Coordinates of C-alpha atoms in Angstrom, one line a residue:
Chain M
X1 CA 134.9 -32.2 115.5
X2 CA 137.0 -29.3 114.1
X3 CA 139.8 -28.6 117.5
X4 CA 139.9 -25.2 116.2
X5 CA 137.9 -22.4 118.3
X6 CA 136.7 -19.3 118.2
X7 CA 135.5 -17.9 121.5
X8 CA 132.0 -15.7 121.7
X9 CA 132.4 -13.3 124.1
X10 CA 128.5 -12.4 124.5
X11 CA 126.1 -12.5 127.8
X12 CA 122.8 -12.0 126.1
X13 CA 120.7 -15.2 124.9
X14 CA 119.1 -14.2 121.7
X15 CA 123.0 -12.7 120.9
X16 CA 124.4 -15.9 121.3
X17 CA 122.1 -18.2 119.5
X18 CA 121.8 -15.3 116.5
X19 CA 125.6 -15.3 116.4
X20 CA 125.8 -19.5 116.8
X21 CA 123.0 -19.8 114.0
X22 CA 125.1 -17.4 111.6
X23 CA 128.4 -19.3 112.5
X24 CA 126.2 -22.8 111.4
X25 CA 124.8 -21.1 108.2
X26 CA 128.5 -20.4 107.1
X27 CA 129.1 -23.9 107.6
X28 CA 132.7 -23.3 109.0
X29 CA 134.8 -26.3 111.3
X30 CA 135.3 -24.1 114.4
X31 CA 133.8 -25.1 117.6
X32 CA 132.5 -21.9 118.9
X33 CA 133.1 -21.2 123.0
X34 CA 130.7 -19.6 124.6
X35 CA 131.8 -17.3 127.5
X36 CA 128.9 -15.3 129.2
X37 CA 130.8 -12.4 131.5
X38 CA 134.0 -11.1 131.5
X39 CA 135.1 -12.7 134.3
X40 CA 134.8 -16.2 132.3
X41 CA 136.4 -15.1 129.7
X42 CA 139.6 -14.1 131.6
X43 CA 139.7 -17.3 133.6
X44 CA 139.3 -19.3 130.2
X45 CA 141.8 -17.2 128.1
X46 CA 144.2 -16.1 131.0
X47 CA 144.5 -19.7 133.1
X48 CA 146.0 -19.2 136.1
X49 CA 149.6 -20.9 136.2
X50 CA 148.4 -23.7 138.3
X51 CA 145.6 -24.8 136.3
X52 CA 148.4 -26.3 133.9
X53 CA 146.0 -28.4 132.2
X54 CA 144.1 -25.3 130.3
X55 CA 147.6 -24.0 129.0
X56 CA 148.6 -26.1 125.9
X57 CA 146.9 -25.6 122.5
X58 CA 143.8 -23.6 123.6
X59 CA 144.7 -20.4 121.8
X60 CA 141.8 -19.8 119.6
X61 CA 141.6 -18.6 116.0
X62 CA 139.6 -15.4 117.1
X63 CA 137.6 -13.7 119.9
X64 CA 134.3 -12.2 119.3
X65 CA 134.2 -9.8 121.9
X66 CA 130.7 -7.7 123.6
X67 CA 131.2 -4.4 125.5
X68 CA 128.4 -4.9 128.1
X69 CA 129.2 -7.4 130.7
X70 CA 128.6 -8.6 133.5
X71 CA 131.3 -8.9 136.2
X72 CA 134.3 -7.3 133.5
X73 CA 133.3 -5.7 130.8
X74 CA 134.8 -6.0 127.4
X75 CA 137.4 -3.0 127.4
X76 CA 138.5 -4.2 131.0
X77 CA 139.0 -7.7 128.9
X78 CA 140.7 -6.1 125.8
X79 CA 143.3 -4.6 127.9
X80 CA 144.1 -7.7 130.2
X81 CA 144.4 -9.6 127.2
X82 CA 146.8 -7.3 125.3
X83 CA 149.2 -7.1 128.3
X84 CA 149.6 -10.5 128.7
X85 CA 152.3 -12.0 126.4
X86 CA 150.0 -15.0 126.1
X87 CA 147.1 -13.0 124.5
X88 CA 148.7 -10.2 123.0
X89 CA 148.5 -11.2 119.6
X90 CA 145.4 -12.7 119.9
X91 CA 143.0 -12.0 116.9
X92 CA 139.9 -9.8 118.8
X93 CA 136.8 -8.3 117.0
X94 CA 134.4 -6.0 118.9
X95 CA 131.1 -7.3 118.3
X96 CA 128.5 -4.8 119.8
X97 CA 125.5 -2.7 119.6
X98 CA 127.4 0.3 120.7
X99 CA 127.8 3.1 118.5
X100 CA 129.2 5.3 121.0
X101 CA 132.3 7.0 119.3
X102 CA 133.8 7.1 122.6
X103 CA 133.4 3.2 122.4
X104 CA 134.9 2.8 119.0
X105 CA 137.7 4.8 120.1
X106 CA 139.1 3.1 123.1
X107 CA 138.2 -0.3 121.9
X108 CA 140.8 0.6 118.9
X109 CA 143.6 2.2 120.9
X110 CA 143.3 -0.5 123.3
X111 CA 144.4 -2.9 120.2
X112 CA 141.3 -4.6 119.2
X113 CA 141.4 -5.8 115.7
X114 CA 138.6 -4.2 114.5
X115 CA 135.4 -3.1 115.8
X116 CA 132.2 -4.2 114.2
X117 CA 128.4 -3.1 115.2
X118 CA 126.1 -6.1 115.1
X119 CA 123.9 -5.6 112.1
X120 CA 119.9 -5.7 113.4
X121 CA 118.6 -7.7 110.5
X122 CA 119.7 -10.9 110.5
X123 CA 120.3 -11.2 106.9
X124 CA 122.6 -8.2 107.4
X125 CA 124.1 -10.0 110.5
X126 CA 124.7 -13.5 108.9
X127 CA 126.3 -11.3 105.9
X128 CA 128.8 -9.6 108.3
X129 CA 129.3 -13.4 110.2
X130 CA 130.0 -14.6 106.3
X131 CA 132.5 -11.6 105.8
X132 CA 134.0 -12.4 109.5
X133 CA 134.7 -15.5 108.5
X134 CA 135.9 -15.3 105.2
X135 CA 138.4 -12.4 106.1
X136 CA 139.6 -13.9 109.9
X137 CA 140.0 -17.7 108.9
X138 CA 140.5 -17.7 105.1
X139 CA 142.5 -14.5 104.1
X140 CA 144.0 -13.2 107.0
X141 CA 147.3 -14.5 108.1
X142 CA 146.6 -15.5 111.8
X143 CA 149.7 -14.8 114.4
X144 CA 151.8 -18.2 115.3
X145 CA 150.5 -19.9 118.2
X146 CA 152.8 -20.5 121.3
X147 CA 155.4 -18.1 120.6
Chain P
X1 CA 116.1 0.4 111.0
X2 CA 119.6 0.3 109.9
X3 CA 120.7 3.6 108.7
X4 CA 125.2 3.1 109.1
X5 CA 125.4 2.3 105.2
X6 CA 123.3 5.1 104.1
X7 CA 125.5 7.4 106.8
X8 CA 129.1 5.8 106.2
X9 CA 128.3 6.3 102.1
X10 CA 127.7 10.3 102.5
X11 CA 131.8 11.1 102.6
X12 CA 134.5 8.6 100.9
X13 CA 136.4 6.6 102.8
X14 CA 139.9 7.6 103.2
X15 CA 142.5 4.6 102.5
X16 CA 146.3 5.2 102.6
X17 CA 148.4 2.6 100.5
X18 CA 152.0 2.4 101.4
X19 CA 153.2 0.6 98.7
X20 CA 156.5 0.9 96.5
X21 CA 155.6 -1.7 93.8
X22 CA 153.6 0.1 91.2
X23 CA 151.4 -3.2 89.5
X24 CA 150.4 -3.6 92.8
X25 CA 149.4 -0.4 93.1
X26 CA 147.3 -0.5 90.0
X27 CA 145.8 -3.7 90.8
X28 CA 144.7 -2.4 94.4
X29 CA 143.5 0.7 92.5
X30 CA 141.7 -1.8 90.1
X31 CA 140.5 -4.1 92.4
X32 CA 139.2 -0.7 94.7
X33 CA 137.0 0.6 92.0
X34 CA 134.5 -1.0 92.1
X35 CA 134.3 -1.1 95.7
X36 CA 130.3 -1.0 96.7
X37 CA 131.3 1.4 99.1
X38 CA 132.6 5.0 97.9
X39 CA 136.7 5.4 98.7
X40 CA 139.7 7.5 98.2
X41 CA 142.9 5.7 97.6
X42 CA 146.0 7.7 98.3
X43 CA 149.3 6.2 97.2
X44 CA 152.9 6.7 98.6
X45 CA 155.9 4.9 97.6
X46 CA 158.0 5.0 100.5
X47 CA 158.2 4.9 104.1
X48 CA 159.1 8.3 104.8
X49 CA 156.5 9.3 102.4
X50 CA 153.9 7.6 104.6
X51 CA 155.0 9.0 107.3
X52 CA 154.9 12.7 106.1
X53 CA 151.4 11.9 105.2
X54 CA 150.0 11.2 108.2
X55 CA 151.5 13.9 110.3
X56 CA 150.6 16.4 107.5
X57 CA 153.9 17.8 107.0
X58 CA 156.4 19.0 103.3
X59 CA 153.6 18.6 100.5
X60 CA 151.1 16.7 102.3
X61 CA 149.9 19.9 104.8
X62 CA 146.2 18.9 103.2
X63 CA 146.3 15.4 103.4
X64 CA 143.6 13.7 105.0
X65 CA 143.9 11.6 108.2
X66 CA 143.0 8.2 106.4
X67 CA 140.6 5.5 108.1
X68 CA 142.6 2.9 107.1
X69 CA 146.3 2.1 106.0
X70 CA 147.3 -0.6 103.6
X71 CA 150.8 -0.7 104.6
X72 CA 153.5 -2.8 102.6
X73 CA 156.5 -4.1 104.9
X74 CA 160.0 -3.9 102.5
X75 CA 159.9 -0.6 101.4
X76 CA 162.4 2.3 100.5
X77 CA 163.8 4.9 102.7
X78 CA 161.7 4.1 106.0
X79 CA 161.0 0.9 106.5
X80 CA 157.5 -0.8 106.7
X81 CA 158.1 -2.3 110.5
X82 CA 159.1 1.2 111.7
X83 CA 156.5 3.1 110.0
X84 CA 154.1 0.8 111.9
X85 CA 155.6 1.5 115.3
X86 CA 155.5 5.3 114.1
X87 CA 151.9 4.9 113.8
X88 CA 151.0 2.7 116.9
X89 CA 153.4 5.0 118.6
X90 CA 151.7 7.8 118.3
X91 CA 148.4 9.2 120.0
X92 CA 146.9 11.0 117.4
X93 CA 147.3 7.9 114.7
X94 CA 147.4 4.7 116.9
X95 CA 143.7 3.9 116.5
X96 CA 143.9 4.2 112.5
X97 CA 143.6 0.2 111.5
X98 CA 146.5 -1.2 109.8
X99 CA 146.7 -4.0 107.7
X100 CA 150.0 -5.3 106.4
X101 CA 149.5 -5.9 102.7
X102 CA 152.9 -7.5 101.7
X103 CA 154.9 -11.1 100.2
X104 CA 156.5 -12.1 103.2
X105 CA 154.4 -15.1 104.7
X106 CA 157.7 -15.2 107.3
X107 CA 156.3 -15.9 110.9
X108 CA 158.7 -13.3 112.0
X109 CA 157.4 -10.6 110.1
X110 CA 154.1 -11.9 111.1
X111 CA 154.9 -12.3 114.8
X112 CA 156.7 -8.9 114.2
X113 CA 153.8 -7.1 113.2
X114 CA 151.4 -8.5 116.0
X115 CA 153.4 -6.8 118.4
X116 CA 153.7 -3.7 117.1
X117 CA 150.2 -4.1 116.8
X118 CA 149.1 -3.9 113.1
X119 CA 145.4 -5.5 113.1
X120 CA 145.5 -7.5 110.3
X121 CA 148.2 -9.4 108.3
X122 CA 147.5 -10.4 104.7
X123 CA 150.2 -12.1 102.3
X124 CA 149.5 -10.3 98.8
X125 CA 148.7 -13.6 96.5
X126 CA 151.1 -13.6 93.0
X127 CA 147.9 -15.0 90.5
X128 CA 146.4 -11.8 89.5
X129 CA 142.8 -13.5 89.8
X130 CA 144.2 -14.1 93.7
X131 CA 145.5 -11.0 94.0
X132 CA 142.2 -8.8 93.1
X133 CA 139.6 -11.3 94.9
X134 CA 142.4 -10.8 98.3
X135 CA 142.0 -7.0 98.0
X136 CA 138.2 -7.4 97.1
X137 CA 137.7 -9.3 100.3
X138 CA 139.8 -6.8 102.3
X139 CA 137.8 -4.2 101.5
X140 CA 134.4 -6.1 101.8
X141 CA 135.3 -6.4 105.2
X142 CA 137.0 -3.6 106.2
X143 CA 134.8 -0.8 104.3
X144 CA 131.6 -2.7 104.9
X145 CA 131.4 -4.5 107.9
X146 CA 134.0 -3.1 110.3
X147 CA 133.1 0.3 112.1
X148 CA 136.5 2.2 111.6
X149 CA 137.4 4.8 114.2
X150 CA 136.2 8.5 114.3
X151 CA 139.0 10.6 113.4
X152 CA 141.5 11.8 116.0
X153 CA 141.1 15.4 117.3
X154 CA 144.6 17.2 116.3

């Protein structure tokens, strides 16, 4: 088992399992961390300094990130984890049904990577998991963890 | 029904390349030809140049705001790091996507451009095969799965 991550960011079912079934199909290592609210998300990314135990290593090749959720949503997320020096650099893709240019905007200025709308089809959506993947773990040069 | 490719495909998408190295420029022109999804590549040489581009000012009054920004790090007269914390400095270009396009694999230029928050890093490959199938992929993601940002009211 692969100890490289990638943490889904996702609180609806059929979401998740599309998104894990796409991951499987493209046949990369990553364990893939499922987070289903906000508030998970920021406990499991943003440990609090006296859980020492979930500090070392855990820093994850990349965040797929929702907008809708419960408890935080994702834009409350993105900016808690660009202002933290422990996240700032932290590869995140919106992954969302929104098409709100509103959405788009702030998700951007608030330093997301890059904002992708999840494809309907699934043969569109396992295409844009194949081009995630190729791009975030293969081409792109990832930032240094622990620095 | 999906209509986004049919909508994104009615106008070009803009690209700015800020690049001072002209074979790569004619291999990202190359590579972006045949891109499956309809694009304008603008070229400047030079930092300053870039700059002037995206605020519109000396010759460029009638450029376009580009949706996204190949930018090279080393390069004459303004310098690729500052042009990046030009851009994410300012309001009306921050949200533009940048990707660094450039030779240095150094983790401090890396670590460098992370916090001035470019959004993606690549290290240009030296094959030529490389080279073409790393801008090919690049603009597989970027032009046809990403959503880039609407364009900034100015």
């Amino acid at each position: 088992m692969s100890d490289k991550v990638i943490v889904l960011i996702e609180d609806n079912d059929d979401d998740v399992s599309l998104t894990l079934d796409a991951f499987k199909e493209c046949g990369i290592a990553h364990r893939i961390t499922v987070l289903r609210d906000g508030a998970a998300a920021l406990d499991y990314l943003l440990p609090s300094a006296r859980d020492v135990s979930a500090l070392p290593d855990k820093s994850p090749s990349l965040v797929l990130l929702d907008l809708k959720l419960p408890k935080v949503d994702g834009l409350t997320v993105l900016r808690r984890l660009r202002s933290d020096a422990r996240t700032k650099r932290l590869p995140v893709l919106v992954l969302t049904s929104s098409r709100e240019p509103r959405d788009i905007a702030a998700s951007y200025e608030l330093g997301a990577n890059s904002y992708i709308r999840k494809p309907v089809d699934f043969d569109e959506f396992l295409e844009a998991v194949r081009q995630i993947s190729a791009y975030w773990l293969n081409l792109n040069e990832p930032p240094p963890t622990g620095t | 029904m999906n209509t986004t490719p049919a909508l994104q495909n009615l106008h070009a998408i803009d690209i700015l390349l800020v690049e001072d190295n002209p074979a790569d420029v004619r291999l990202t022109r190359e590579a972006l030809k045949d891109a499956k999804i309809l694009n304008q590549l603008h070229v400047v040489n030079d930092g300053a140049s870039a700059v002037q581009f995206l605020r519109r000012q000396g010759t460029y009054g009638n450029a376009p705001q580009p949706d996204l920004i190949l930018l090279d790090l080393n390069l004459p007269r303004r310098d690729g790091r500052e042009v990046l914390a030009d851009i994410k400095g300012d309001d009306a270009l921050k949200r533009i996507p940048v990707v660094v396009l450039t030779t240095s694999r150094a983790e401090e230029d890396i670590v460098r451009s992370y916090n001035l928050h470019a959004n993606a890093y690549v290290t240009k490959p030296v094959a030529l095969p490389d080279f073409l199938a790393a801008v090919r992929a690049l603009e597989d993601f970027w032009l046809a799965v990403v959503t880039l940002p609407p364009a900034a009211s100015r």
